[in-house]
PDB file of C-alpha atoms in Angstrom:
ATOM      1  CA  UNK A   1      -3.998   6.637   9.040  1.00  0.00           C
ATOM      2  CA  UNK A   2      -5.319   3.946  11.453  1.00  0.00           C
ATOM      3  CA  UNK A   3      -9.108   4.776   9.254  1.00  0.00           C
ATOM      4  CA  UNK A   4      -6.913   3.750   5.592  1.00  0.00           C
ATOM      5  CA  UNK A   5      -5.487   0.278   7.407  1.00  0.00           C
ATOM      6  CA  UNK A   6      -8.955  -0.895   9.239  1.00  0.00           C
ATOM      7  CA  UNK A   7     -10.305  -0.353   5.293  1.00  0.00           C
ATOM      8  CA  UNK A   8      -7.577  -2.119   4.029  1.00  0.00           C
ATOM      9  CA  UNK A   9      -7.845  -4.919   6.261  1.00  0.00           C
ATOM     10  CA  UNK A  10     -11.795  -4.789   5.804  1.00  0.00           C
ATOM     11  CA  UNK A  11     -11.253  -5.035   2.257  1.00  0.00           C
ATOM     12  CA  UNK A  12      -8.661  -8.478   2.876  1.00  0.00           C
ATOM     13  CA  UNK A  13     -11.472  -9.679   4.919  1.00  0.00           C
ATOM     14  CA  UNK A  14     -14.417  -9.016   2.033  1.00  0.00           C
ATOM     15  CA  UNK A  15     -11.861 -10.912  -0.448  1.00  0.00           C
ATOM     16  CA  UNK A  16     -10.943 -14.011   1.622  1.00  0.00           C
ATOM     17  CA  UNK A  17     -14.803 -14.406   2.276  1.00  0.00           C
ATOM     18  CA  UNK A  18     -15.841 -14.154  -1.459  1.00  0.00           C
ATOM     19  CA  UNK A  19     -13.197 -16.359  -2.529  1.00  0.00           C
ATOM     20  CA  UNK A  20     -14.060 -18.877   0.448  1.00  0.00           C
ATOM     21  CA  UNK A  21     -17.247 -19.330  -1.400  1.00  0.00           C
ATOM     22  CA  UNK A  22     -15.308 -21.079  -4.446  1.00  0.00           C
ATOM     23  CA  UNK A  23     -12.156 -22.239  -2.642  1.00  0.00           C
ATOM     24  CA  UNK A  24     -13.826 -24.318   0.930  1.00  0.00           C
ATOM     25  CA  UNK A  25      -9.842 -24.839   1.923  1.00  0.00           C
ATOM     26  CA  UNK A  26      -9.684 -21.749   2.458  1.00  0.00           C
ATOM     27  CA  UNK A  27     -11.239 -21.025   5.173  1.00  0.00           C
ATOM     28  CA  UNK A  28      -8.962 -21.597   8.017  1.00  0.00           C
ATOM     29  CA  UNK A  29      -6.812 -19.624   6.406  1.00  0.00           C
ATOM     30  CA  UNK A  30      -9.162 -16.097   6.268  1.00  0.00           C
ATOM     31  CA  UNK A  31      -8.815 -14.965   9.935  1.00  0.00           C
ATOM     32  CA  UNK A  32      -4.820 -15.635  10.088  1.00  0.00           C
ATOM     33  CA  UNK A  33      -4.050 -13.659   6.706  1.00  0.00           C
ATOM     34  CA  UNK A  34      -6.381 -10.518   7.987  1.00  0.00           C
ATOM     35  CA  UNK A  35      -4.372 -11.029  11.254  1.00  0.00           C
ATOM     36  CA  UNK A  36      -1.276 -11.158   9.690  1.00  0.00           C
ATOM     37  CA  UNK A  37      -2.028  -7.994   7.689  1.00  0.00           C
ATOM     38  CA  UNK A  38      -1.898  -6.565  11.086  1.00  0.00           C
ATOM     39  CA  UNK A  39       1.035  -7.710  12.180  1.00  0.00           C
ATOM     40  CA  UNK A  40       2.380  -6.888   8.975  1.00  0.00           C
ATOM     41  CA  UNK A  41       1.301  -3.313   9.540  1.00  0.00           C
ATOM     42  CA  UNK A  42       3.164  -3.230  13.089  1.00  0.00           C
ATOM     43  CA  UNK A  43       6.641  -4.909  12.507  1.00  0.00           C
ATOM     44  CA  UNK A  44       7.378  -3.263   9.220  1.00  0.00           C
ATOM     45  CA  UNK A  45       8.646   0.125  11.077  1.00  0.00           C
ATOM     46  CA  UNK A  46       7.630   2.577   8.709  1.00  0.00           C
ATOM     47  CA  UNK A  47       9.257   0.382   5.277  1.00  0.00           C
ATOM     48  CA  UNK A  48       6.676   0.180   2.214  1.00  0.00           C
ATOM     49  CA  UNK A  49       9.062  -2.781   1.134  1.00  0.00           C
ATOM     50  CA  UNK A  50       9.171  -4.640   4.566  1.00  0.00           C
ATOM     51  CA  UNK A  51       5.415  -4.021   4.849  1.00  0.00           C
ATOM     52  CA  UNK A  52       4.489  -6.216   1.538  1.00  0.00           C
ATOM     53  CA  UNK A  53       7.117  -8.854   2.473  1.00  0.00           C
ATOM     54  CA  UNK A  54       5.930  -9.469   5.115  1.00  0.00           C
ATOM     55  CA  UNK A  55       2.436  -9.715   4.705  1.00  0.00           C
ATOM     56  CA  UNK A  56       3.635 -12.069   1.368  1.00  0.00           C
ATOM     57  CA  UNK A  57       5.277 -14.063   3.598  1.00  0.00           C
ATOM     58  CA  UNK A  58       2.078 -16.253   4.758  1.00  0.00           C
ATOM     59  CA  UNK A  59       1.967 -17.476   1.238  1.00  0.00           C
ATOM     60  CA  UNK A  60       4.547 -19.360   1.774  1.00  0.00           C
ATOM     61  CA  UNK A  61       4.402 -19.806   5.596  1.00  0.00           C
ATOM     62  CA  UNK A  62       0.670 -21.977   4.326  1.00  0.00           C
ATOM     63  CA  UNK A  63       2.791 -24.181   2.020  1.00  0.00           C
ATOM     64  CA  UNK A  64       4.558 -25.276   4.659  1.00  0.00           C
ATOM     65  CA  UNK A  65       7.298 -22.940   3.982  1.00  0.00           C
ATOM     66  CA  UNK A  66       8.943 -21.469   6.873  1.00  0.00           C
ATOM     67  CA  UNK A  67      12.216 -20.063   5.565  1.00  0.00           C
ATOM     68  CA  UNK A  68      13.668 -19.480   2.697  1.00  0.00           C
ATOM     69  CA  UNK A  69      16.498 -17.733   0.326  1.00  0.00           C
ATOM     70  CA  UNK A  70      15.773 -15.027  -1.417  1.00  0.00           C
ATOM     71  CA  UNK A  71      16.562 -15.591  -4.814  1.00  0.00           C
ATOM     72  CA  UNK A  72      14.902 -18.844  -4.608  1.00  0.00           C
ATOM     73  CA  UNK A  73      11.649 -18.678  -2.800  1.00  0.00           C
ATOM     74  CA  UNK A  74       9.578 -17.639  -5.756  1.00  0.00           C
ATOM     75  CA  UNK A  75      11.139 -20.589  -8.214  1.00  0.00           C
ATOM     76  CA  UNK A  76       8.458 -22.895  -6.629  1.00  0.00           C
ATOM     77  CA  UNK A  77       5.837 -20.220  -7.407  1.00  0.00           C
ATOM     78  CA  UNK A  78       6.258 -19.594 -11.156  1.00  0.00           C
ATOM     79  CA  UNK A  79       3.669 -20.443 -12.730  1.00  0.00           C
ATOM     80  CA  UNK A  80       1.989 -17.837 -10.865  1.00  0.00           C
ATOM     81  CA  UNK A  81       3.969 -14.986 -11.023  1.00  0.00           C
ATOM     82  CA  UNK A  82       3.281 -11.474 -13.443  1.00  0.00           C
ATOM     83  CA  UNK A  83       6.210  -9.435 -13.404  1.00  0.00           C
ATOM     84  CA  UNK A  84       3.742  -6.331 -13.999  1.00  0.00           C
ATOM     85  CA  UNK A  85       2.594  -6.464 -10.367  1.00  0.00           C
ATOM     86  CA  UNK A  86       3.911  -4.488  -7.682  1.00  0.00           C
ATOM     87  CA  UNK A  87       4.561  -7.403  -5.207  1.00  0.00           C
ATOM     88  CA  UNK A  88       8.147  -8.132  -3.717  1.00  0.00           C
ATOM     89  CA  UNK A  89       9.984 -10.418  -6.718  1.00  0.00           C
ATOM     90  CA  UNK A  90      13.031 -11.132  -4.227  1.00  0.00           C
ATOM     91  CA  UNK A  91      12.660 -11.285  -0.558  1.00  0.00           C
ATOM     92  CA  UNK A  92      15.831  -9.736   0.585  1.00  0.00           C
ATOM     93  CA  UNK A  93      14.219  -8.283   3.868  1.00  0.00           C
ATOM     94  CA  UNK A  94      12.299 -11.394   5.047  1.00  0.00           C
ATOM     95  CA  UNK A  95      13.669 -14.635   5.269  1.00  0.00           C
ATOM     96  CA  UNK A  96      11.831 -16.939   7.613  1.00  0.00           C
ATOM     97  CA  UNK A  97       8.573 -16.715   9.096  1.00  0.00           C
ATOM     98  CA  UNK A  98       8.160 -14.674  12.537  1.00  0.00           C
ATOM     99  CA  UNK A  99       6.681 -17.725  14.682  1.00  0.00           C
ATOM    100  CA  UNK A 100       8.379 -20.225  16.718  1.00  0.00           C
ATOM    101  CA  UNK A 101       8.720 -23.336  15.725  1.00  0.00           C
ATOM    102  CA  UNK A 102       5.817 -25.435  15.097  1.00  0.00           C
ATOM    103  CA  UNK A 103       4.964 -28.526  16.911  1.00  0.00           C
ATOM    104  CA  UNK A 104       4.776 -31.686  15.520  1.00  0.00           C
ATOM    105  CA  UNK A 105       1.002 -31.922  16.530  1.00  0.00           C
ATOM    106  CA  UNK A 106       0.143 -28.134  14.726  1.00  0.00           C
ATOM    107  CA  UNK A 107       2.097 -29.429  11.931  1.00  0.00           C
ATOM    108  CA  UNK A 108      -0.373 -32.488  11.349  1.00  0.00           C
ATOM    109  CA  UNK A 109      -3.122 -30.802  12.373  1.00  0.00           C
ATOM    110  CA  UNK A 110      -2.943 -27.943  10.186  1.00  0.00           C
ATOM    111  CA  UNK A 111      -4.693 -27.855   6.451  1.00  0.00           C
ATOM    112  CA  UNK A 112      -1.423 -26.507   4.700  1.00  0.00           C
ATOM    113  CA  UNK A 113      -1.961 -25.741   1.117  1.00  0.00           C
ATOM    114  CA  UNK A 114      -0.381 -27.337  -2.232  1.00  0.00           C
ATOM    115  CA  UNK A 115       1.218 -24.266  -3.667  1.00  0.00           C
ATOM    116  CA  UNK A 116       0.069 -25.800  -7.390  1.00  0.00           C
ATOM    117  CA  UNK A 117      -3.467 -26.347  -6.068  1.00  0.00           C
ATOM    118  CA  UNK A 118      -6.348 -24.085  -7.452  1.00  0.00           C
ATOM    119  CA  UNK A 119      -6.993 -22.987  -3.701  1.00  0.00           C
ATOM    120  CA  UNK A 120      -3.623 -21.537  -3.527  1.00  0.00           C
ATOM    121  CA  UNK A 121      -4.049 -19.686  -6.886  1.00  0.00           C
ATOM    122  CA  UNK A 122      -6.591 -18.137  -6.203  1.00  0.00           C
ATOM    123  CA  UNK A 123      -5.532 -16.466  -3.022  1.00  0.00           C
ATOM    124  CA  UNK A 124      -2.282 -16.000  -5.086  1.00  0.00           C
ATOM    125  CA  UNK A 125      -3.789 -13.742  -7.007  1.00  0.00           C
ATOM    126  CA  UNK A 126      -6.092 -11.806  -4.878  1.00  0.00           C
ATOM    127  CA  UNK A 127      -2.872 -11.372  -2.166  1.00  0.00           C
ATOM    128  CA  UNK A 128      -1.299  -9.777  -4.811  1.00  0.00           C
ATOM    129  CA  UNK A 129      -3.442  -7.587  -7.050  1.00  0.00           C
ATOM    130  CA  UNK A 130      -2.181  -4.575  -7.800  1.00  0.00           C
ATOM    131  CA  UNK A 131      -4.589  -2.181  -5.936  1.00  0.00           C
ATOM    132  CA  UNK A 132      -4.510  -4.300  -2.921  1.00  0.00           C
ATOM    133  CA  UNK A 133      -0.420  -3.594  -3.041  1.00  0.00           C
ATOM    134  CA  UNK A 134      -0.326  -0.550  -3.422  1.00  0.00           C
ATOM    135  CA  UNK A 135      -3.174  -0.238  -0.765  1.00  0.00           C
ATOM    136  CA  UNK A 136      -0.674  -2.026   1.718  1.00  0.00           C
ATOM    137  CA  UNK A 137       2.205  -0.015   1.188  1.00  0.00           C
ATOM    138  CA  UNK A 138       0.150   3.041   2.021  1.00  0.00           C
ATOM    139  CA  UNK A 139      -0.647   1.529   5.743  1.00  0.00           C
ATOM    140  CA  UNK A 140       3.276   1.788   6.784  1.00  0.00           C
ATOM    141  CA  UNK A 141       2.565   3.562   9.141  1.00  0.00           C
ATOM    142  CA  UNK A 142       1.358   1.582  12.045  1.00  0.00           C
ATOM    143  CA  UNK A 143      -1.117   3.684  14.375  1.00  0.00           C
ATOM    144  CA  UNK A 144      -3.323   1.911  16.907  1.00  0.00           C
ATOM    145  CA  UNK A 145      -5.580   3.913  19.088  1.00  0.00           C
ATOM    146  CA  UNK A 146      -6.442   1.008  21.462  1.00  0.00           C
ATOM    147  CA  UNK A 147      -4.295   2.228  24.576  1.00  0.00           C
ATOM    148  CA  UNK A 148      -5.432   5.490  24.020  1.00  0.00           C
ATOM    149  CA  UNK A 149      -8.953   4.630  23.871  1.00  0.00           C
ATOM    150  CA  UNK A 150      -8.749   2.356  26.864  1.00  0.00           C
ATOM    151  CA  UNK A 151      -7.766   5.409  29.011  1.00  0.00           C
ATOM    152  CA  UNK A 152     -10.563   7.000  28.378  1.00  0.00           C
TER     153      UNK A 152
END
């Protein structure tokens, strides 16, 4: 399995750099999502459902939105949603992001995105095409080989 999430998260990686091409803000963003997909993969113990939620989650965690409810978390996001696609429509699971709270330094410092800018759309979009989804719920189940391979 650990083969299908390292070409899953390769794939993430060749998306956020084409569509850093057209979209310049971005770019900080890239490494963080492809990260996230990780820890996505690691903390969603085995749950399809968790998995996507909580790799959705930095779309809102890079609008500045750090918790939420779950009925309302998309009504700021509907002009981009498509009920066709396979991505979590409530967010019963995850309700807040994972990190601590951010400083008040971080907070300025960091190049959150409008949720109604173009930027934002776009990633929107690519985050949840339907392939890519159902390409993420396939990697529930987290293996990592680096412990192993340290041994030897």
């Amino acid at each position: 399995k650990q083969w299908y999430q390292r070409r899953v998260r390769g794939s993430i990686k060749k998306k956020l750099k084409s569509l850093c091409k057209k979209h310049e803000k971005l770019k900080p963003w890239c490494k963080p999502i492809v990260n996230h997909f990780w820890f996505a993969c690691r903390s969603c113990q085995g749950n399809s459902e968790l998995l996507l939620q909580i790799f959705h989650s930095c779309l809102f965690h890079i609008t500045r939105q750090h918790s939420w409810k779950s009925k309302t978390v998309l009504a700021g996001y509907k002009h981009l949603l498509d009920p066709k696609k396979p991505y979590p429509k409530t967010f019963t699971l995850v309700k807040q992001c994972y990190h601590r709270q951010i400083t008040k330094r971080k907070n300025r410092c960091t190049p959150w995105l409008d949720k109604k800018s173009p930027d934002f759309a776009a990633l929107f979009k690519m985050m949840t095409n339907t392939r890519l989804c159902n390409d993420i719920k396939k990697c529930k189940s987290f293996l990592h080989t680096g412990e192993l391979e340290n041994i030897h």
